[in-house]
Tab-separated table of C-alpha atoms and ligand atoms in Angstrom:
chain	number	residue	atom	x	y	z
A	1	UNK	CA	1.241	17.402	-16.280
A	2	UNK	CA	5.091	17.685	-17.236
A	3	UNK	CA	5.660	14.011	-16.172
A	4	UNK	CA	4.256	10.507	-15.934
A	5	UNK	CA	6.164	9.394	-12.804
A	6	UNK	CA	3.904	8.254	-9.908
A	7	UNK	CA	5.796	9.208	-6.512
A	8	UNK	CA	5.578	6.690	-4.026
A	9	UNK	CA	4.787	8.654	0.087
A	10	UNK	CA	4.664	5.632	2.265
A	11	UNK	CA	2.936	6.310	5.883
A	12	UNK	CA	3.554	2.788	7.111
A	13	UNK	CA	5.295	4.208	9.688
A	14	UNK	CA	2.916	6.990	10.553
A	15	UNK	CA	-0.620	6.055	9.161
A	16	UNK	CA	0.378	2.094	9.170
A	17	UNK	CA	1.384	2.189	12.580
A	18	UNK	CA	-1.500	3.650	14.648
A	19	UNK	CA	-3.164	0.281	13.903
A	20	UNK	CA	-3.854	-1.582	17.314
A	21	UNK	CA	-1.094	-3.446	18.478
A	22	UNK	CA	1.318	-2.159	15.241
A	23	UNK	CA	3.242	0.267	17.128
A	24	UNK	CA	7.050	0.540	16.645
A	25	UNK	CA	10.011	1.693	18.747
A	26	UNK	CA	12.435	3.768	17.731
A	27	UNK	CA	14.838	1.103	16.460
A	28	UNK	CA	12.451	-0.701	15.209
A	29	UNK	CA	11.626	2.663	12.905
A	30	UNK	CA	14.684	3.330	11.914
A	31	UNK	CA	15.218	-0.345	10.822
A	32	UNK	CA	12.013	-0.108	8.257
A	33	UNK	CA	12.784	3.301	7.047
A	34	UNK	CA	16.224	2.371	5.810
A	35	UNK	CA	14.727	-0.861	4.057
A	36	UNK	CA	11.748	1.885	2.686
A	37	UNK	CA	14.562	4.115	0.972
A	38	UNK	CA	16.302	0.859	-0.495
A	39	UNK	CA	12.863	-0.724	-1.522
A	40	UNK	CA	12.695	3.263	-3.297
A	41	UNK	CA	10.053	5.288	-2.169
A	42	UNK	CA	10.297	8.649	-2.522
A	43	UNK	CA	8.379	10.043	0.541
A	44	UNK	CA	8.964	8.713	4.312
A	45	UNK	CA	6.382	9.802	6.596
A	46	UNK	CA	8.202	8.956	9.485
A	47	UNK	CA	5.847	9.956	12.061
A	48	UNK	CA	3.672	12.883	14.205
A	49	UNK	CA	6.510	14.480	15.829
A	50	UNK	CA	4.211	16.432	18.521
A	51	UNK	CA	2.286	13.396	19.355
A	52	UNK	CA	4.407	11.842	21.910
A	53	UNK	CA	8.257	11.773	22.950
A	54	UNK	CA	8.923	8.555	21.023
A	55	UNK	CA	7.868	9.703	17.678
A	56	UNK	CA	10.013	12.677	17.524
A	57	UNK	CA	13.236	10.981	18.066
A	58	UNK	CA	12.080	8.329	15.699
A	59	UNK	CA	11.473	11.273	13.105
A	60	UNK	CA	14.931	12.414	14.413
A	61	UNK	CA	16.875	9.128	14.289
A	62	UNK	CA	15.459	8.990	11.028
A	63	UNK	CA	16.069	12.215	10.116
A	64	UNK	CA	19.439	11.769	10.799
A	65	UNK	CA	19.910	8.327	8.731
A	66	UNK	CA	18.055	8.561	5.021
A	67	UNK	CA	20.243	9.758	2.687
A	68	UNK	CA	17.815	10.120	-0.734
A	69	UNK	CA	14.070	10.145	0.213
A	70	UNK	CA	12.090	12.737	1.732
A	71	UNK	CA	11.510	12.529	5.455
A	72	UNK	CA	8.105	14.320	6.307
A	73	UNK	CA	6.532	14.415	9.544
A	74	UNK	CA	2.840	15.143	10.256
A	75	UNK	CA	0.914	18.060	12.015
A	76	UNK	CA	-2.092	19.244	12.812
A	77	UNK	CA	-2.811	23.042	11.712
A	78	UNK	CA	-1.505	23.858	14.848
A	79	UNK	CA	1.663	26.197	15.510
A	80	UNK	CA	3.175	24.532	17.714
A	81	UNK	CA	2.733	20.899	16.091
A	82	UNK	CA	4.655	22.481	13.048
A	83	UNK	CA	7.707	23.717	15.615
A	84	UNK	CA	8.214	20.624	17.208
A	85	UNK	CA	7.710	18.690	14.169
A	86	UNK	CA	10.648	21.460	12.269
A	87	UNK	CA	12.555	20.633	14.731
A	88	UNK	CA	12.391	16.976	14.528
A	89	UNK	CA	13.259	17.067	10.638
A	90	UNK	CA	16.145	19.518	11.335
A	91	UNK	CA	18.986	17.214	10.054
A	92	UNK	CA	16.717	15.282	7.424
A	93	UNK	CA	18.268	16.329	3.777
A	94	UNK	CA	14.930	16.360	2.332
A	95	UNK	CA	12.547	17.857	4.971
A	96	UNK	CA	8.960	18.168	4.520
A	97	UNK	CA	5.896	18.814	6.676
A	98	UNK	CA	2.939	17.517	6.306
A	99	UNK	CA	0.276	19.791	7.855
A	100	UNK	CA	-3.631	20.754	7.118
A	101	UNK	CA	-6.851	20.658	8.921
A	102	UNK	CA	-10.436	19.033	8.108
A	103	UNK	CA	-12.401	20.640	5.141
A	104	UNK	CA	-15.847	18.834	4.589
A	105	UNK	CA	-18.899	20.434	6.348
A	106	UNK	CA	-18.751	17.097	8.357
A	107	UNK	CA	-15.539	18.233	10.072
A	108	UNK	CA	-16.036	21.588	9.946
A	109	UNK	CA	-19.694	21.470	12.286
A	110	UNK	CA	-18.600	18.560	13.997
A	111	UNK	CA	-14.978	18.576	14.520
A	112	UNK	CA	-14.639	22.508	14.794
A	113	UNK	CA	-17.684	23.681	15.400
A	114	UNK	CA	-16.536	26.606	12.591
A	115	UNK	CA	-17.605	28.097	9.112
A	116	UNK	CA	-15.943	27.367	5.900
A	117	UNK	CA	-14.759	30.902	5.834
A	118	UNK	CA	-12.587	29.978	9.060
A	119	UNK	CA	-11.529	26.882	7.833
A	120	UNK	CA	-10.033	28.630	5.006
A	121	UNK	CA	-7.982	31.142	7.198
A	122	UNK	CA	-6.528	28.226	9.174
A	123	UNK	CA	-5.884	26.514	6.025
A	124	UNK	CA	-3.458	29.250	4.542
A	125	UNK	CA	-2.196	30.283	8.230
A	126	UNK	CA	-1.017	26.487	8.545
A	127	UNK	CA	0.604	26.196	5.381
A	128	UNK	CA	2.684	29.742	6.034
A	129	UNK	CA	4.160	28.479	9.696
A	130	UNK	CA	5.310	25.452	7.875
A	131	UNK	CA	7.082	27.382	5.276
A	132	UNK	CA	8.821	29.531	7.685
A	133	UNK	CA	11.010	26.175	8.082
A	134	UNK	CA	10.899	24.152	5.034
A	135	UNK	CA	10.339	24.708	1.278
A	136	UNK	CA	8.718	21.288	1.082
A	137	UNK	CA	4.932	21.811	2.685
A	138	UNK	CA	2.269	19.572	2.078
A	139	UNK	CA	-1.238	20.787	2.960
A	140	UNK	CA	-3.831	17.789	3.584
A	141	UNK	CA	-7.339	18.633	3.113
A	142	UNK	CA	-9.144	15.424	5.873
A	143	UNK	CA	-12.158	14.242	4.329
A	144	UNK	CA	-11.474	15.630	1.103
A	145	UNK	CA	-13.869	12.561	0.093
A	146	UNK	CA	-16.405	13.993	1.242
A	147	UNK	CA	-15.736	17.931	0.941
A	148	UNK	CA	-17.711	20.326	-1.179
A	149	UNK	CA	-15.829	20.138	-4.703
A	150	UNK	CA	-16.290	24.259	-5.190
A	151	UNK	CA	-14.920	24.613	-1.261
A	152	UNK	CA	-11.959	22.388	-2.159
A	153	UNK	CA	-10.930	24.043	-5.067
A	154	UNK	CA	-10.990	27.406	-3.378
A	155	UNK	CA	-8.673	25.902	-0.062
A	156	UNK	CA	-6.173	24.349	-2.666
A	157	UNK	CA	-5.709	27.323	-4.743
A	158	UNK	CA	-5.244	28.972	-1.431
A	159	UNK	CA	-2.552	27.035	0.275
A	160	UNK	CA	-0.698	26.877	-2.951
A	161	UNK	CA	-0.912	30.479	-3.122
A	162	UNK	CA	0.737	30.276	0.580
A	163	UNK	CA	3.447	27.993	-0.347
A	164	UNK	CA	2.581	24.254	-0.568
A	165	UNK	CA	4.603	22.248	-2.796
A	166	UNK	CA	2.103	19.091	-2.415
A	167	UNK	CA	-1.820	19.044	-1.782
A	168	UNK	CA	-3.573	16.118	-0.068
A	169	UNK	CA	-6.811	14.612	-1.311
A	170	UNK	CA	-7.667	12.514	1.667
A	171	UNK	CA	-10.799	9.969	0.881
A	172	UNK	CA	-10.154	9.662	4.938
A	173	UNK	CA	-13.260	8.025	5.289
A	174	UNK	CA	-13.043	5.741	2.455
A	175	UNK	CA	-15.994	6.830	1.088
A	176	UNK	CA	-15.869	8.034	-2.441
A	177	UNK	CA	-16.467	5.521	-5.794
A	178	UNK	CA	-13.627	5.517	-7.950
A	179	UNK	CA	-15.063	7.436	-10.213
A	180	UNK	CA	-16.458	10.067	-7.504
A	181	UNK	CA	-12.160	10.114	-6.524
A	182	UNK	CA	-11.659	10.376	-10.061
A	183	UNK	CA	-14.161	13.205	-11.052
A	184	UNK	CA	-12.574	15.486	-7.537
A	185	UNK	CA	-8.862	15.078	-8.766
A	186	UNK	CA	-9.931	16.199	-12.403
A	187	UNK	CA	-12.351	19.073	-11.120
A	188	UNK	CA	-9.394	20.429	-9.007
A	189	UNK	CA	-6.798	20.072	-12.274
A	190	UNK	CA	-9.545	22.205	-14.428
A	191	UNK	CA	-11.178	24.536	-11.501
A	192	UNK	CA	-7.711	25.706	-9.410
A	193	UNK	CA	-6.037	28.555	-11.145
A	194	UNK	CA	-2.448	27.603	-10.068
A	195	UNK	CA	-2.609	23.755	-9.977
A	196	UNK	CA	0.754	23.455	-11.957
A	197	UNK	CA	2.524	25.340	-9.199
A	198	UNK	CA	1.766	22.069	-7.129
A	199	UNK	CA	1.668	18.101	-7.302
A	200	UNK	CA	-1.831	16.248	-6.176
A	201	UNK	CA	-1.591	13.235	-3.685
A	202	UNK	CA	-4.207	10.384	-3.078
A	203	UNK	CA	-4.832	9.512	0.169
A	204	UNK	CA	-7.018	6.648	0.249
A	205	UNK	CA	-8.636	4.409	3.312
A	206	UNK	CA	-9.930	1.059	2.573
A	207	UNK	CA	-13.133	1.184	4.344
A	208	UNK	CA	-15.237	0.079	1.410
A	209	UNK	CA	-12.135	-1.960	-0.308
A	210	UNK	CA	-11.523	0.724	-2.983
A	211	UNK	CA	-8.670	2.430	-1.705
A	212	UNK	CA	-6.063	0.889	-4.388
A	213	UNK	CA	-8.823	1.666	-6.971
A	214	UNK	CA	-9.455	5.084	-5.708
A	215	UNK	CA	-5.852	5.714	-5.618
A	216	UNK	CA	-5.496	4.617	-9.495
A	217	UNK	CA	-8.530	6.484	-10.590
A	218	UNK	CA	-6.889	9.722	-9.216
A	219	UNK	CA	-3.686	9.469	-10.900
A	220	UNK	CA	-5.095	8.549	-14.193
A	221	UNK	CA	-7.129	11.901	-13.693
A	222	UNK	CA	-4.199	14.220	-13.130
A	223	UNK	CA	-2.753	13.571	-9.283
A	224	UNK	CA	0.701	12.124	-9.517
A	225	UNK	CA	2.118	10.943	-5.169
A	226	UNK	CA	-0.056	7.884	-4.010
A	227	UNK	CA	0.226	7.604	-0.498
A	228	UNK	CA	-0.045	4.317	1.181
A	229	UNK	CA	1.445	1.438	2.975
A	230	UNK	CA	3.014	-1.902	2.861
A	231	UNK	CA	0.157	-4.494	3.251
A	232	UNK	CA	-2.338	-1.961	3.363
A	233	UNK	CA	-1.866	-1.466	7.256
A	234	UNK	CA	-3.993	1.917	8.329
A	235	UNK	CA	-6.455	2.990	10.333
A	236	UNK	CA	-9.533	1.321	10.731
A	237	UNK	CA	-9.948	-1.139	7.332
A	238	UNK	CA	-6.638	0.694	6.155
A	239	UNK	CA	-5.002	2.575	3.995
A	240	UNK	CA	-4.072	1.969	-0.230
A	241	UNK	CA	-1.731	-0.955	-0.279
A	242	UNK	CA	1.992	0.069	-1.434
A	243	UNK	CA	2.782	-3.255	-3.051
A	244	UNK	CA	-0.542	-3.370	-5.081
A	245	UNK	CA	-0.632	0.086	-6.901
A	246	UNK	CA	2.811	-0.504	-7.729
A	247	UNK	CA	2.458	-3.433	-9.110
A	248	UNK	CA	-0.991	-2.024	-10.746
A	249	UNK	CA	0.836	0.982	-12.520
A	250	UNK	CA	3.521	-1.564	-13.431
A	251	UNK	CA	1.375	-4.131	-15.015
A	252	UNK	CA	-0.468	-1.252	-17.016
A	253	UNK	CA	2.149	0.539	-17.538
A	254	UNK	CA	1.544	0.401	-21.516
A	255	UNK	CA	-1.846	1.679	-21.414
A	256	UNK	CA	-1.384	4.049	-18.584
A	257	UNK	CA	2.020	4.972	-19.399
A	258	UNK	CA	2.896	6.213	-15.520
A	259	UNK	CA	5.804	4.178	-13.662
A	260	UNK	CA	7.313	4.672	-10.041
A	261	UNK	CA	10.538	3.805	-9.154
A	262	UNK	CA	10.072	1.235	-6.562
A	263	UNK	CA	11.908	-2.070	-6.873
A	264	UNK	CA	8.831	-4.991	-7.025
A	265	UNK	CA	11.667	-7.764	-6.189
A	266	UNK	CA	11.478	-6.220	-3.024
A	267	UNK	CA	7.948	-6.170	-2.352
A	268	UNK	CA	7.602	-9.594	-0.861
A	269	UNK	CA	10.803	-9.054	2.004
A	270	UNK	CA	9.350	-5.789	2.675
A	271	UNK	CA	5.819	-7.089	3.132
A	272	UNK	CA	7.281	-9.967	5.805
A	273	UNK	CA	9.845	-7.684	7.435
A	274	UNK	CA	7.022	-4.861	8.382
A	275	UNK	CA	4.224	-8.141	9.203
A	276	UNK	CA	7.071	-9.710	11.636
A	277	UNK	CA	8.184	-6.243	13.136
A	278	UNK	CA	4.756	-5.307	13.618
A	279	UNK	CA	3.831	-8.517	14.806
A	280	UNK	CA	1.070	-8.449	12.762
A	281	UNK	CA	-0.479	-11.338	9.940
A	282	UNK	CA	-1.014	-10.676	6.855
A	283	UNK	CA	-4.166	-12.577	5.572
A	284	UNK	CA	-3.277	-15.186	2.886
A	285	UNK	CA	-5.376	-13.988	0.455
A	286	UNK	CA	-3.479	-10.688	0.123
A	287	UNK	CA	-3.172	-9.326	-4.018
A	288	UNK	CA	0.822	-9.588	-4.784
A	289	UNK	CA	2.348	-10.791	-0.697
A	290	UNK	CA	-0.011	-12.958	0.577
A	291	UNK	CA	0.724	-16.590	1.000
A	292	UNK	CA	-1.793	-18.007	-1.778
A	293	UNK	CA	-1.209	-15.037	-3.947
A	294	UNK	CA	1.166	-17.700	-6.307
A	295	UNK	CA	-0.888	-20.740	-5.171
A	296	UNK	CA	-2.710	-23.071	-7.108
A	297	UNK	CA	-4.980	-25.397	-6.003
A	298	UNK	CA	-8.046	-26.686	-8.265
A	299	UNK	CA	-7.715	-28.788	-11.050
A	300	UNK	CA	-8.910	-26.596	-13.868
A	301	UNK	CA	-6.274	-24.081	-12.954
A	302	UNK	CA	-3.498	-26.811	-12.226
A	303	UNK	CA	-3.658	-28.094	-15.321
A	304	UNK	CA	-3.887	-25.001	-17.391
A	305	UNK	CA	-0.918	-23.631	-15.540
A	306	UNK	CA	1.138	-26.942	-15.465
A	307	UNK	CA	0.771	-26.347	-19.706
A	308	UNK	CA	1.431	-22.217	-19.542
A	309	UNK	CA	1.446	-19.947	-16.221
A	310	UNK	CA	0.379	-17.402	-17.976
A	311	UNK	CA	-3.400	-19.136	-18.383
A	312	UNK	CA	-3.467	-18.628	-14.743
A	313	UNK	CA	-0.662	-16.304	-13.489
A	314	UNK	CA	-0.141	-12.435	-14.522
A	315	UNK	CA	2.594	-11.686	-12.221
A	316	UNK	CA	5.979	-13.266	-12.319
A	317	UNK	CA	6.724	-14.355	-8.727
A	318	UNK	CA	10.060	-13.267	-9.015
A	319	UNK	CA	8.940	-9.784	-10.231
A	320	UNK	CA	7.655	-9.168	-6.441
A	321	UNK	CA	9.928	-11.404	-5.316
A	322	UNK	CA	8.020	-14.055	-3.862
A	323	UNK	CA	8.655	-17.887	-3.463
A	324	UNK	CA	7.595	-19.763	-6.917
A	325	UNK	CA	4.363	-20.550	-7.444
A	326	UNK	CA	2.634	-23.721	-5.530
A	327	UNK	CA	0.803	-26.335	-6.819
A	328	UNK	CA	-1.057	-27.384	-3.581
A	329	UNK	CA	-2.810	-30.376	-3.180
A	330	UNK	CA	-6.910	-30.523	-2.541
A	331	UNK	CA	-9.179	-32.963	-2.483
A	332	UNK	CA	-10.408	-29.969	-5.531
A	333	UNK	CA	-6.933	-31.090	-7.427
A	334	UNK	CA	-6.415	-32.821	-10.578
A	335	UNK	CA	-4.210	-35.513	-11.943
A	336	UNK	CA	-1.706	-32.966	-13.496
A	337	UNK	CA	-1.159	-31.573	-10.367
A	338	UNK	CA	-0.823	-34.710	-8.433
A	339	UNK	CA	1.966	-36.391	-11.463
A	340	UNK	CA	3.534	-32.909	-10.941
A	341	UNK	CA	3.747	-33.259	-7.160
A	342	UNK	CA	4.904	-36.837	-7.209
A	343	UNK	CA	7.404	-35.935	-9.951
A	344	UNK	CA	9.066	-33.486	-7.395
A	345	UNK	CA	9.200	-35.901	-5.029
A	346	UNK	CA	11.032	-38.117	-7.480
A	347	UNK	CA	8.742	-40.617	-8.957
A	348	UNK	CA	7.985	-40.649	-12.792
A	349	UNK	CA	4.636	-42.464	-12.934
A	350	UNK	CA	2.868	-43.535	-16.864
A	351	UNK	CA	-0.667	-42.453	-16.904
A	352	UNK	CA	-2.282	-45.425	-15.819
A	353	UNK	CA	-0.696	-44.962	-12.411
A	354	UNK	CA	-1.251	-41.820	-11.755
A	355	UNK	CA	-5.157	-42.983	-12.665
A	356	UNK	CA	-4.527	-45.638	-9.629
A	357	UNK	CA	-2.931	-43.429	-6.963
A	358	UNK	CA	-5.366	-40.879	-8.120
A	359	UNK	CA	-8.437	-42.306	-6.640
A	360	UNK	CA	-6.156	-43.326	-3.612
A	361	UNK	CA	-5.119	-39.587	-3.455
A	362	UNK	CA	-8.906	-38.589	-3.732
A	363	UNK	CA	-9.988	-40.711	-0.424
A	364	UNK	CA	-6.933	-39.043	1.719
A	365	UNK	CA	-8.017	-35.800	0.094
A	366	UNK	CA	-11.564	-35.742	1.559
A	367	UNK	CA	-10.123	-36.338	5.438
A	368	UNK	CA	-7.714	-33.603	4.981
A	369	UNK	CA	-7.257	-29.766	4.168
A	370	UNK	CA	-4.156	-30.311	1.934
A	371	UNK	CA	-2.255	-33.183	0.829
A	372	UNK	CA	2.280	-33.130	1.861
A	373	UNK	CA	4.653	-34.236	0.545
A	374	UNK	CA	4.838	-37.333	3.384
A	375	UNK	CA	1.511	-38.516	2.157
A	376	UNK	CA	2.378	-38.521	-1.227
A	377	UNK	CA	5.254	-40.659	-0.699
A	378	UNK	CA	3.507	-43.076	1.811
A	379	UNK	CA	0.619	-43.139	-0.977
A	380	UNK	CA	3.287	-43.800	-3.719
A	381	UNK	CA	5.197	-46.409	-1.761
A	382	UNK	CA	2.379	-48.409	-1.046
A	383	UNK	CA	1.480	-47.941	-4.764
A	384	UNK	CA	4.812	-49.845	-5.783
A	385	UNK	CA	4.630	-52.250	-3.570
A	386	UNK	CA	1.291	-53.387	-4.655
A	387	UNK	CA	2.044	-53.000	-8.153
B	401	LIG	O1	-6.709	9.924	6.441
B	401	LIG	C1	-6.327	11.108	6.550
B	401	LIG	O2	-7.026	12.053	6.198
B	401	LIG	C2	-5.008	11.324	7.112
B	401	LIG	C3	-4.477	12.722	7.110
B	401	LIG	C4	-3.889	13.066	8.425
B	401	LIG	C5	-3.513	12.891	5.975
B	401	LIG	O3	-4.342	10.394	7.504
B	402	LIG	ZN1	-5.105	8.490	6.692
């Protein structure tokens, strides 16, 4: 593999947004893919062209507007899909299609009711319309997860033998064990004749909560294009997370030696600009943009991280560009925390009174979630007027 670099296909706006309730307009489209190229992915799937009026002048508009990244646009192996989506992508500077068909014996009995042999023609046949408009073609293999690791490696060696510049390792289901997702990229990189003619993509779904570490597992065994989305939006249980193999490759970067070239100040805007377009929460426990993700709230870890962050924190919020960290304020909380707290409200108390207003602290504790700021100065008040 001539180089480490990870390239970064985000389907928010294709993949991300057939989740319930997440769908965009056009505007609305355009205004996340021009924040996607400046946060620096490489790939924009911008949409499924064929699948309604809408998403091909999105694809168009944003076509049109993105100067550096790729701007693909999805088909089924279907000749007319790959027209209309060709001619969506006709002013993009850096077309690509994104076209394949359904290769496990799962899909192939009960989607197509067809042989392997078939599957194979359509495979190749796919692949050749889309070259007749782009040089950029990547083939996807659905429910490569669960696909017949001989079969695959015969239908990748085939479409890149027909043209494509990418192949798609769907886990569409999200179905395989890391090291099943693993063990499939690597058999493909040692079984396909002409693998170096073409770069391997992950394409993981969340269904079991292994899609980031799927999506890791391939690329340390030979794929090098992650596809996925910012806050892991997808269908069903949804697709890798953008912001955590990013920052996953970036943490490791030492021992894994690959990098991508998104900027992780920006992952935190990004995350809230696509939740409040899409009108759609993103749960606070979320690795690297949720709201606790920087939050500290029991005593053990207060106090460790009060002395070093580092006991408690391996991310620098500012890295993913997130508020500081919090110390929040539990009836679970210790009295670091709560001197630290009253400190930023102003008041330097000696250790004997933060004992005091500790136990005070305690009893408001118990009636409530989490302590603010108000109660902490009513609490200290009172403190100094008894004292
Ligand atoms: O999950 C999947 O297999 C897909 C393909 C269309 C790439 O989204
Ligand atoms: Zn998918």
């Amino acid at each position: 593999m001539a180089d480490n670099k990870v390239y970064i296909f985000d389907t928010t706006l294709r993949d991300g947004e057939q989740v319930p309730g997440c769908k965009l307009n056009t505007t609305e489209k355009i205004e996340l893919a021009l924040q996607l190229e400046t946060l620096g992915v490489d790939i924009i799937e911008a949409g499924f062209p064929i699948s309604s009026p809408g998403d091909f002048s999105s694809v168009e508009e944003i076509s049109k507007i993105i100067k550096n990244a790729t701007v693909c646009g999805l088909t089924r192996a279907v000749q007319k899909d790959i027209e209309v989506a060709a001619e969506a992508l006709k002013y993009a500077k850096r077309p690509r299609i994104h076209t394949g068909i359904g290769t496990s014996d799962i899909h192939i009995k009960g989607k197509f009711n067809s042989t392997r042999e078939d599957i194979l023609e359509r495979a190749k046949q796919c692949v050749k319309w889309a070259k007749n408009f782009v040089d950029d073609v990547e083939f996807y293999a659905e429910d490569a997860g669960r696909t017949d690791n001989d079969y695959l490696a015969k239908v990748v060696e085939a479409v890149i033998a027909a043209g494509a510049t990418v192949v798609n390792i769907p886990d569409t289901t999200g179905y395989c064990l890391p090291s099943q997702y693993g063990a499939k990229m690597k058999f493909l990189i040692n079984n396909v004749p002409n693998i170096d003619k073409a770069i391997l993509s992950c394409h993981c779904h969340n269904d079991l909560g292994l899609a980031t570490a799927n999506s890791i597992e391939g690329v340390i065994n030979g794929a090098r294009q992650i596809e996925c989305t910012i806050n892991g939006l997808g269908e069903r249980a949804g697709n890798t997370s953008l912001e955590e193999v990013v920052m996953v490759l970036k943490q490791h970067e030492q021992e894994l030696g690959f990098y991508t070239k998104v900027n992780s100040k920006m992952l935190n805007p990004m995350s809230r600009l696509v939740s409040d377009t899409m009108r759609m929460p993103v749960q606070p426990n979320k690795a690297i943009v949720g709201a606790n993700a920087f939050s500290h709230s029991s005593g053990i870890h207060q106090d460790g991280f009060l002395k070093s962050a580092i006991t408690y924190e391996i991310i620098d919020p500012v890295d993913v560009g997130a508020d500081t960290s919090k110390i929040v304020l539990t009836a679970r909380s210790g009295r670091s925390a709560l001197a630290f707290r009253l400190k930023n409200l102003g008041y330097d108390f000696n250790r004997n009174d933060v004992d005091a207003l500790y136990e005070k602290f305690l009893q408001v504790a118990d009636h409530k979630k989490e302590v603010q700021d108000a109660d902490l100065k009513e609490l200290a008040q009172q403190h100094l007027v008894e004292a």
